[in-house]
Coordinates of C-alpha atoms and ligand atoms in Angstrom, one line a residue:
X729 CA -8.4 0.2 -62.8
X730 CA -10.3 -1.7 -60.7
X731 CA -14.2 -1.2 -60.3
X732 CA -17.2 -1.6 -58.4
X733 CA -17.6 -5.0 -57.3
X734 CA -21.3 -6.1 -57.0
X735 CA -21.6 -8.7 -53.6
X736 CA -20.9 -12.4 -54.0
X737 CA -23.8 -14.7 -54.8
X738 CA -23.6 -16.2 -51.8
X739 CA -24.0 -12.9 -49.9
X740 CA -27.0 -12.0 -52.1
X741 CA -28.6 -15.7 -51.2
X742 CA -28.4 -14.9 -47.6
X743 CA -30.1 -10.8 -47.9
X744 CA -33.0 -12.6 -50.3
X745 CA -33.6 -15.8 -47.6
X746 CA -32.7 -14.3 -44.4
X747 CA -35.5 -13.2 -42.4
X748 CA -33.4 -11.3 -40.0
X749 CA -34.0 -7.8 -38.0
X750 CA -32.0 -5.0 -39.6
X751 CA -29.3 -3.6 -39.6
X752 CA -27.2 -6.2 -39.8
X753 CA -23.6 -6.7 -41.7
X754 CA -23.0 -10.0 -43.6
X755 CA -19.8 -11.2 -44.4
X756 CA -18.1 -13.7 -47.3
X757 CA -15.2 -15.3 -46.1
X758 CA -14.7 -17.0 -49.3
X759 CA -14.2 -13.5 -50.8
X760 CA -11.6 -12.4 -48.0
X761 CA -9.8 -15.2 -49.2
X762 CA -9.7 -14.7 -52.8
X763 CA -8.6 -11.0 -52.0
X764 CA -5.5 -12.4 -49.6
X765 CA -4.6 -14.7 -52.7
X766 CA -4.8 -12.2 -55.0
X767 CA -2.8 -9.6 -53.0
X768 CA -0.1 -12.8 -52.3
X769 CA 0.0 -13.1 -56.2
X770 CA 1.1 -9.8 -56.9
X771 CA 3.0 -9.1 -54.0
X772 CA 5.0 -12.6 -54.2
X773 CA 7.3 -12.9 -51.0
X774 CA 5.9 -10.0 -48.9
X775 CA 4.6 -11.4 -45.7
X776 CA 1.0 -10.1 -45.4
X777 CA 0.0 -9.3 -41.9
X778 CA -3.9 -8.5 -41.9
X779 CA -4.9 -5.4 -39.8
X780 CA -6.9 -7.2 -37.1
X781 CA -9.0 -3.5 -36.5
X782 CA -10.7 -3.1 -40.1
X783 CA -13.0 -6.6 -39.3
X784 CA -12.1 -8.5 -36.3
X785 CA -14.4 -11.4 -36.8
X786 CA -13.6 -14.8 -35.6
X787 CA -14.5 -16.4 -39.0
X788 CA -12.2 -13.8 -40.6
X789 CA -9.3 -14.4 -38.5
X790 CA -9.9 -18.0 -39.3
X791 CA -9.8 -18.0 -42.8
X792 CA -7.1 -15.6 -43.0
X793 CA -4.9 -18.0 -40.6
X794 CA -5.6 -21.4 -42.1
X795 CA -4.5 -19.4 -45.2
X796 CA -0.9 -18.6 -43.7
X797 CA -1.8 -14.8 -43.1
X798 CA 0.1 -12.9 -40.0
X799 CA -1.9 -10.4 -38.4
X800 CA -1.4 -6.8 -37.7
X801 CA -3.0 -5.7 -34.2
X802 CA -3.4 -3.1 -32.4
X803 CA -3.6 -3.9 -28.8
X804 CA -4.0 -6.9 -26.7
X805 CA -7.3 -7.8 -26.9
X806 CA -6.5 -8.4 -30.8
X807 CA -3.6 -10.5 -30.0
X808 CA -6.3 -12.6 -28.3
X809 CA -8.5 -12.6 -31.2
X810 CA -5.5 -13.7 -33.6
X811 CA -4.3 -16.3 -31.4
X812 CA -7.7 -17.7 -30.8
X813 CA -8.1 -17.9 -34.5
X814 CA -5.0 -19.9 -34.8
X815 CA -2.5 -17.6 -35.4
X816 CA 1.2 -18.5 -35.2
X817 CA 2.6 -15.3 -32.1
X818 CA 5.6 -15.4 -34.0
X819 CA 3.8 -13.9 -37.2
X820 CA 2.1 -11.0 -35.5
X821 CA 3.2 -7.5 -35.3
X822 CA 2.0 -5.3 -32.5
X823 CA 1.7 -2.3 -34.9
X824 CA 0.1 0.3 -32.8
X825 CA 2.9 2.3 -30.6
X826 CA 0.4 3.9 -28.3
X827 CA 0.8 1.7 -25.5
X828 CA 1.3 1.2 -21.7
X829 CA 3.7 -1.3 -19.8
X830 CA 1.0 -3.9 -19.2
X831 CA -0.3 -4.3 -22.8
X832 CA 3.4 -4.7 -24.0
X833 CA 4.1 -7.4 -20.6
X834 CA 1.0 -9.4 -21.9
X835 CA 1.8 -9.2 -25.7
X836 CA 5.1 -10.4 -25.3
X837 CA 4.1 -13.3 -22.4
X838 CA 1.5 -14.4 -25.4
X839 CA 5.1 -14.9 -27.9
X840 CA 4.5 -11.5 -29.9
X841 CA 8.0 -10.5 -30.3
X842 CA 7.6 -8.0 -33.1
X843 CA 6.5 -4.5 -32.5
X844 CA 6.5 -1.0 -34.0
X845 CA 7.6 2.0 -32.6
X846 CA 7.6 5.6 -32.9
X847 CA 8.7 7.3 -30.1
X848 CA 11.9 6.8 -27.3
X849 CA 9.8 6.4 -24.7
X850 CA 7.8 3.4 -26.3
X851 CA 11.5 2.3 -26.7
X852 CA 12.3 2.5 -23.6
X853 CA 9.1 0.4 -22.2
X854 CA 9.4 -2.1 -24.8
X855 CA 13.4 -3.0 -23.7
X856 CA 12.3 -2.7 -20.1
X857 CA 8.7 -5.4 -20.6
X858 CA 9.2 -7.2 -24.3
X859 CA 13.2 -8.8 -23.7
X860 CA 14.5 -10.1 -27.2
X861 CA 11.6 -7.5 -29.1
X862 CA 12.4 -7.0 -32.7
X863 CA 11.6 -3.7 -33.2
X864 CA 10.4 -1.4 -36.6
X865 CA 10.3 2.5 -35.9
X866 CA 7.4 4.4 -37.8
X867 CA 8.3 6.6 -40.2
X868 CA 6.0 9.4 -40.8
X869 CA 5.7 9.9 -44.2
X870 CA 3.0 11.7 -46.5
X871 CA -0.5 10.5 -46.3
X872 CA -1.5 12.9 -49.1
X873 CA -3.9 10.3 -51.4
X874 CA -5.9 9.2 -48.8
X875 CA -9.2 9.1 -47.9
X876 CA -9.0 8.9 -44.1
X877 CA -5.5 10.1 -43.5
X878 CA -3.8 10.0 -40.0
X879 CA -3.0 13.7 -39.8
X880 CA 0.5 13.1 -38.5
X881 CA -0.8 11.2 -35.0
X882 CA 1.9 8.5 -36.4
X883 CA 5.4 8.1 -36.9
X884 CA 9.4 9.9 -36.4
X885 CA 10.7 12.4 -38.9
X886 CA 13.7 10.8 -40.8
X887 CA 16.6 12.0 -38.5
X888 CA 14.5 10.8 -35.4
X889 CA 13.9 7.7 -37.0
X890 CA 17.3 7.2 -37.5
X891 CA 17.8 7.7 -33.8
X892 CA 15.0 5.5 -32.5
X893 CA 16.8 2.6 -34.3
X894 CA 20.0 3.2 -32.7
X895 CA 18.2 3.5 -29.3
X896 CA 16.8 0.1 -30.3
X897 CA 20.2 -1.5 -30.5
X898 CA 21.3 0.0 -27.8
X899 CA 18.6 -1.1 -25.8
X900 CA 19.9 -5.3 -26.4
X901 CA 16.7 -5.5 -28.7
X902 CA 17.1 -6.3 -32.3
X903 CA 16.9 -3.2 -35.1
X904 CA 14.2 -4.9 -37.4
X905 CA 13.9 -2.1 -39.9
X906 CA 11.3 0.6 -41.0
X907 CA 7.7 0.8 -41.2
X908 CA 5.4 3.3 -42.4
X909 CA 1.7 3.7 -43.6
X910 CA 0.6 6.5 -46.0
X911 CA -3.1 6.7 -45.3
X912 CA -6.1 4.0 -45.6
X913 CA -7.7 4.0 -49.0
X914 CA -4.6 5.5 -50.4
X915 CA -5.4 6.2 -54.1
X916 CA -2.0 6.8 -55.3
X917 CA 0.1 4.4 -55.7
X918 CA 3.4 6.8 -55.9
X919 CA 2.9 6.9 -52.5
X920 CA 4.1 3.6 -51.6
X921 CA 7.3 4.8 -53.8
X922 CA 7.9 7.7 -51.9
X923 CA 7.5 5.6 -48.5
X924 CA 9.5 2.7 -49.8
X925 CA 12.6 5.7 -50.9
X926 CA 12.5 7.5 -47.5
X927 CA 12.1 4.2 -45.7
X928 CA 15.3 2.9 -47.9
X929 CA 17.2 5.8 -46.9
X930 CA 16.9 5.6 -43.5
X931 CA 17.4 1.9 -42.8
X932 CA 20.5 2.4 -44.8
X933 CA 21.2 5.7 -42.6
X934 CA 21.0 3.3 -39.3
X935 CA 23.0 0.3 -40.8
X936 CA 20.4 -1.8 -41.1
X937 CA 21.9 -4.9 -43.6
X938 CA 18.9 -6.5 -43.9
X939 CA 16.0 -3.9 -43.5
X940 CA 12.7 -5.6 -43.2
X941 CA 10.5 -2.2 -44.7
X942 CA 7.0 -2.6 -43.7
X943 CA 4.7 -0.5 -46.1
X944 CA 1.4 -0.8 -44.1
X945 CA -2.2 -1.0 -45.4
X946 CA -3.7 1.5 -47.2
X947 CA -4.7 -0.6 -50.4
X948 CA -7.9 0.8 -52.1
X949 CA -11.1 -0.7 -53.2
X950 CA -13.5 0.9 -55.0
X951 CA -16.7 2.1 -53.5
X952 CA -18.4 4.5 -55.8
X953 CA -15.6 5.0 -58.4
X954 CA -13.3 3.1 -59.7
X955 CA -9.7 3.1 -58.0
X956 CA -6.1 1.6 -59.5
X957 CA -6.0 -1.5 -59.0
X958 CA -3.4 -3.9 -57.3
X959 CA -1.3 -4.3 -60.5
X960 CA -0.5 -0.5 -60.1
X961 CA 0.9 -0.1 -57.0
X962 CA 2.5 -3.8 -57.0
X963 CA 4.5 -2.3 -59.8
X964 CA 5.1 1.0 -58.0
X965 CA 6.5 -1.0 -55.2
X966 CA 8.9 -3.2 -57.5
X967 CA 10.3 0.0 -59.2
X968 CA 10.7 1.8 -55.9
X969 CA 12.4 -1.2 -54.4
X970 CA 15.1 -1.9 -57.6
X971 CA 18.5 -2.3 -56.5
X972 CA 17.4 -2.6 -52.8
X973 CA 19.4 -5.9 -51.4
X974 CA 18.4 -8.1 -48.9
X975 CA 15.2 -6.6 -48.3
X976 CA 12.3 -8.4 -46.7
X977 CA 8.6 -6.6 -47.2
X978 CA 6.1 -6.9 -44.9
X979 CA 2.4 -5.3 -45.8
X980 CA -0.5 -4.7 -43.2
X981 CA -3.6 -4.2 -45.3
X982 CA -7.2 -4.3 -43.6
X983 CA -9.7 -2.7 -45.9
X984 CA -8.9 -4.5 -49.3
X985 CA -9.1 -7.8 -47.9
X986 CA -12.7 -7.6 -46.5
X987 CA -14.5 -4.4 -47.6
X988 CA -15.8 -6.4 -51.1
X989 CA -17.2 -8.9 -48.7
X990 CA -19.8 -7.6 -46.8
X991 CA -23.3 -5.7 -47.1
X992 CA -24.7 -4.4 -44.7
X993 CA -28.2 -4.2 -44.9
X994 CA -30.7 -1.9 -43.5
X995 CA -34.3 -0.8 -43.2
X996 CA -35.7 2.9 -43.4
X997 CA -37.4 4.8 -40.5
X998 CA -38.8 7.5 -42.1
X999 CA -38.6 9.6 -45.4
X1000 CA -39.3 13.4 -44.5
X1001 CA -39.4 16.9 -46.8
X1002 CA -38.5 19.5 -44.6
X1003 CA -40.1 22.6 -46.0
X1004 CA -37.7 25.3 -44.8
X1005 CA -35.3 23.5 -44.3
X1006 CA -34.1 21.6 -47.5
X1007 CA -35.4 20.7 -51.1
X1008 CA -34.4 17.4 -51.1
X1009 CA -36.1 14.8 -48.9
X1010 CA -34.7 13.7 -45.6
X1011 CA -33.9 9.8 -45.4
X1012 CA -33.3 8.3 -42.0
X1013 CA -32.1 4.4 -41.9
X1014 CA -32.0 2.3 -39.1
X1015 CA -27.8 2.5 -39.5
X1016 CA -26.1 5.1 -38.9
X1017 CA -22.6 6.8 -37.7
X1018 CA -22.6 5.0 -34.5
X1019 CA -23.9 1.4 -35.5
X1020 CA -20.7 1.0 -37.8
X1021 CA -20.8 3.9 -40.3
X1022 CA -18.4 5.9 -38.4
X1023 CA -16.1 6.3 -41.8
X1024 CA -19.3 8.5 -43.2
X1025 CA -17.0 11.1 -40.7
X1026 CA -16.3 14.4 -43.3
X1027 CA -18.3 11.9 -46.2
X1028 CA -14.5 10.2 -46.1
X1029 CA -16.2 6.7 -47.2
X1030 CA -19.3 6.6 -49.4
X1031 CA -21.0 3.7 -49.8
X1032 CA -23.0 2.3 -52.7
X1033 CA -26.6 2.3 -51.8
X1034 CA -29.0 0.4 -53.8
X1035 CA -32.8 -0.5 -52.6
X1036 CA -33.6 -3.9 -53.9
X1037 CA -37.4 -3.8 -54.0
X1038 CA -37.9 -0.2 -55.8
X1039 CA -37.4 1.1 -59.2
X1040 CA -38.0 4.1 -61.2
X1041 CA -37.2 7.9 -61.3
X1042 CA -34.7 8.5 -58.4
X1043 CA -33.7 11.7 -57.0
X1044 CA -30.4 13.1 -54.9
X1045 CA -31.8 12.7 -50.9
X1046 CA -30.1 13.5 -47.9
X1047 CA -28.9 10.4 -45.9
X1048 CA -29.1 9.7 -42.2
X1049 CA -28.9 7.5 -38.9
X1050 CA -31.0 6.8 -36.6
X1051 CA -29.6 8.2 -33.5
X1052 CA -30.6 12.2 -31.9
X1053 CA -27.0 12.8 -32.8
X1054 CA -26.8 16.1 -35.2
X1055 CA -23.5 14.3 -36.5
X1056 CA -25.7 11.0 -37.2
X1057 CA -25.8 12.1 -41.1
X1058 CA -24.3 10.0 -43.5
X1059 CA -24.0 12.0 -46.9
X1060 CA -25.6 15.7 -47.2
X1061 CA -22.7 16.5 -50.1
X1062 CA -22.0 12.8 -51.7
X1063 CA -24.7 12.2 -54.2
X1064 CA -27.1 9.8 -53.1
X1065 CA -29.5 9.1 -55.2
X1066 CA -32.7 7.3 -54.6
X1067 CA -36.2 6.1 -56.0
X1068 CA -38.9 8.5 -55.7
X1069 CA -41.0 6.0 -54.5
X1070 CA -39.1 5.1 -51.2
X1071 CA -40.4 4.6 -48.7
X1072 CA -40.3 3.8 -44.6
X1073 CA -40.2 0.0 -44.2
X1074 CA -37.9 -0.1 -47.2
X1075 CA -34.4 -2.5 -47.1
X1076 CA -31.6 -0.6 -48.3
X1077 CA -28.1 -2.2 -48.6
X1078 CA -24.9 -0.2 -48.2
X1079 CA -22.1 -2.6 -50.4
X1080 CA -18.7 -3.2 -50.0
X1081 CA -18.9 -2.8 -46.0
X1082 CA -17.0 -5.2 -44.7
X1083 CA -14.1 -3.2 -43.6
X1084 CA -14.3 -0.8 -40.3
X1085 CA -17.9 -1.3 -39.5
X1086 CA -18.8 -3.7 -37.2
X1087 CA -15.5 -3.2 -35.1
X1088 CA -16.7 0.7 -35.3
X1089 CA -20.3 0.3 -33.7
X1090 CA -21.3 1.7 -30.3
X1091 CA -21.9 -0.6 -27.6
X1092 CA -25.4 1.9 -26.9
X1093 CA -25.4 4.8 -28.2
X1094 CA -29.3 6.0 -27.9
X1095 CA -29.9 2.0 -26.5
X1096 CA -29.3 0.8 -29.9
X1097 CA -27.2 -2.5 -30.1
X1098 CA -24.0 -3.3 -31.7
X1099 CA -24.1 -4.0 -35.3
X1100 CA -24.9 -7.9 -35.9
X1101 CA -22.3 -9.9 -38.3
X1102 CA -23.8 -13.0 -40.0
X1103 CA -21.5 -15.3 -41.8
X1104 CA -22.4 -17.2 -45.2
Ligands
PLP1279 C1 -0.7 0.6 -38.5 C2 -1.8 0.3 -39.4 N1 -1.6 -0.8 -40.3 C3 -2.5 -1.2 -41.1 C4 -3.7 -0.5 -41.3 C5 -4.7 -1.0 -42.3 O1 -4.9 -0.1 -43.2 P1 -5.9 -0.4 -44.5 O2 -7.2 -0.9 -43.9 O3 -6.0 0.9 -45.2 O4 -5.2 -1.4 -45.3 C6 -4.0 0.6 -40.4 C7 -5.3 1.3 -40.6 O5 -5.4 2.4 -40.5 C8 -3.0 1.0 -39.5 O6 -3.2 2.0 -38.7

């Protein structure tokens, strides 16, 4: 299993130096990379395409470029952001298939020639703006496992899929194979089997000979528990994929290449009891749901919080953001214990926050800024 992962020294260096107005997120790169060559290692011969949306930062991009990385994006503007960074067209897959004409034309004029699809019309607009596209239809597959599942928004049932490649072909653009993506923070790794079986199936169903089978992000990390770790579902993949021929695996994780990265850190605004209203005490940070916490939706993500300059008895406190938004609260039903002694003008760090934060944040929700990134 793999467990909590305290942030790197040079992270902590920069929280204990840096006199900076809060919140802000900091970021490792150096720990993005070790996470890209450790994912490499186990995976050895998948082609890793990074999804651009869980921490878009130019620095990221960077390191994950230099490294030989291809990127994952989601609409133009990323495929800006990749290419700025250095990144090879050629090795970036336009994996969102909600899409109009003019963000496929200006894809496709940058060199993207690789795009996923779910749906005929998308087909049909891709043959019509993205000539000589090589094209993956989405499989929908079970995204039970997940912390922040996609409720179905995604992907063809398997006789559609089927279909959707043949359309593909028959549209003069090349039938690449299948992708799917069971759910970000996906703790099971069985569910990469099942994907990889269905997926399998119908690439074999279309006559695909060489299927490239794109099994998407979803890779865990572990925030407050301990998740399997990348051994596991390395090894489900290998046993779902035995006796497959002439396959070529393609993976699009986000979150566990720069979640362990970052901190974000953050200052409180006010600890309150609210006789009447709850026993516990009411604790209000400068960060909240709209300045990059937006995975506290439903308590899907719960971050680690420790306060770095209290100690001593600690007890369970409610946990919110700054904003006059009733949905601005973090964590009424995740335990979140903290030191009696709190108080407002405290620092409090949320770890492992590099992924889906900073790209999350409201430009002004209530006048408050975008969430600042810092580099070390
Ligand atoms: C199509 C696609 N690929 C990759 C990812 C990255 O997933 P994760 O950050 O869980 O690895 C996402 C995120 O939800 C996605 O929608």
């Amino acid at each position: 299993m793999a467990l909590p992962v305290e942030p790197s020294l040079a992270v902590e260096r920069f929280v204990a130096s840096a006199e900076l107005p809060t919140p802000y997120l900091v970021l490792d790169p150096y720990v993005v990379a070790d996470r890209y060559n450790r994912l490499a290692a186990a995976l050895p011969g998948a082609e890793i395409h990074y999804a651009v949306k869980a921490c878009p930062h130019p620095e990221v991009l960077w390191t994950l470029a230099a490294l030989g990385s291809g990127f994952d994006v989601a609409s133009v503007g990323e495929v800006r952001l990749a290419v700025a960074a250095g990144a090879d067209p050629d090795r970036i897959c336009y994996g969102n298939p909600v899409r109009g004409p003019a963000d496929i034309a200006a894809a496709h004029a940058a060199g993207v020639r690789r795009f996923v699809s779910d749906s005929a019309e998308d087909v049909r607009l891709l043959a019509a703006t993205a000539p000589g596209a090589r094209v993956l239809v989405r499989l929908l597959v079970s995204d039970a496992g997940s912390a922040t599942p996609f409720a179905a928004k995604f992907g063809a049932v398997r006789g559609e899929a089927v279909r959707l490649l043949g359309a593909v072909a028959d549209a003069g653009l090349v039938a690449d194979g299948v992708a799917f993506h069971s759910g970000s923070q996906q703790l099971r790794p069985d569910a990469f089997a099942d994907g990889i079986t269905e997926a399998l199936s119908v690439a074999a169903a279309a006559g695909l000979p060489r299927p490239v089978l794109d099994l998407g992000g979803g890779f865990p990390v572990a925030y407050l528990e301990p998740v399997p770790d990348i051994a596991a579902y390395a090894a489900a993949i290998h046993d779902a994929l035995a006796g497959a021929e002439g396959v070529r695996l393609m993976l699009e994780p986000g979150r566990a290449l720069v979640a362990e990265s970052g901190l974000i850190r953050s200052t409180v605004l006010r600890v309150s009891r609210r006789p009447g209203v709850d026993d516990r005490r009411w604790v209000y940070l400068d960060v909240g749901r709209y300045s990059g916490l937006a995975e506290t939706e439903n308590e899907a993500i719960a971050y680690r919080v420790r306060v770095p300059g209290r100690s001593g008895p600690a007890e369970p406190v409610v946990l919110a953001g700054p904003t006059c938004d009733g949905d601005d609260v973090l964590y009424r039903r995740t335990p979140c214990p903290l030191p009696l002694s709190l108080e407002a003008g405290d620092v409090v760090d949320l770890l492992v926050a590099g992924a889906y934060t900073a790209s999350y944040a409201s430009v002004a929700f209530n006048g408050l800024p975008p969430l600042p990134v810092h580099t070390v």
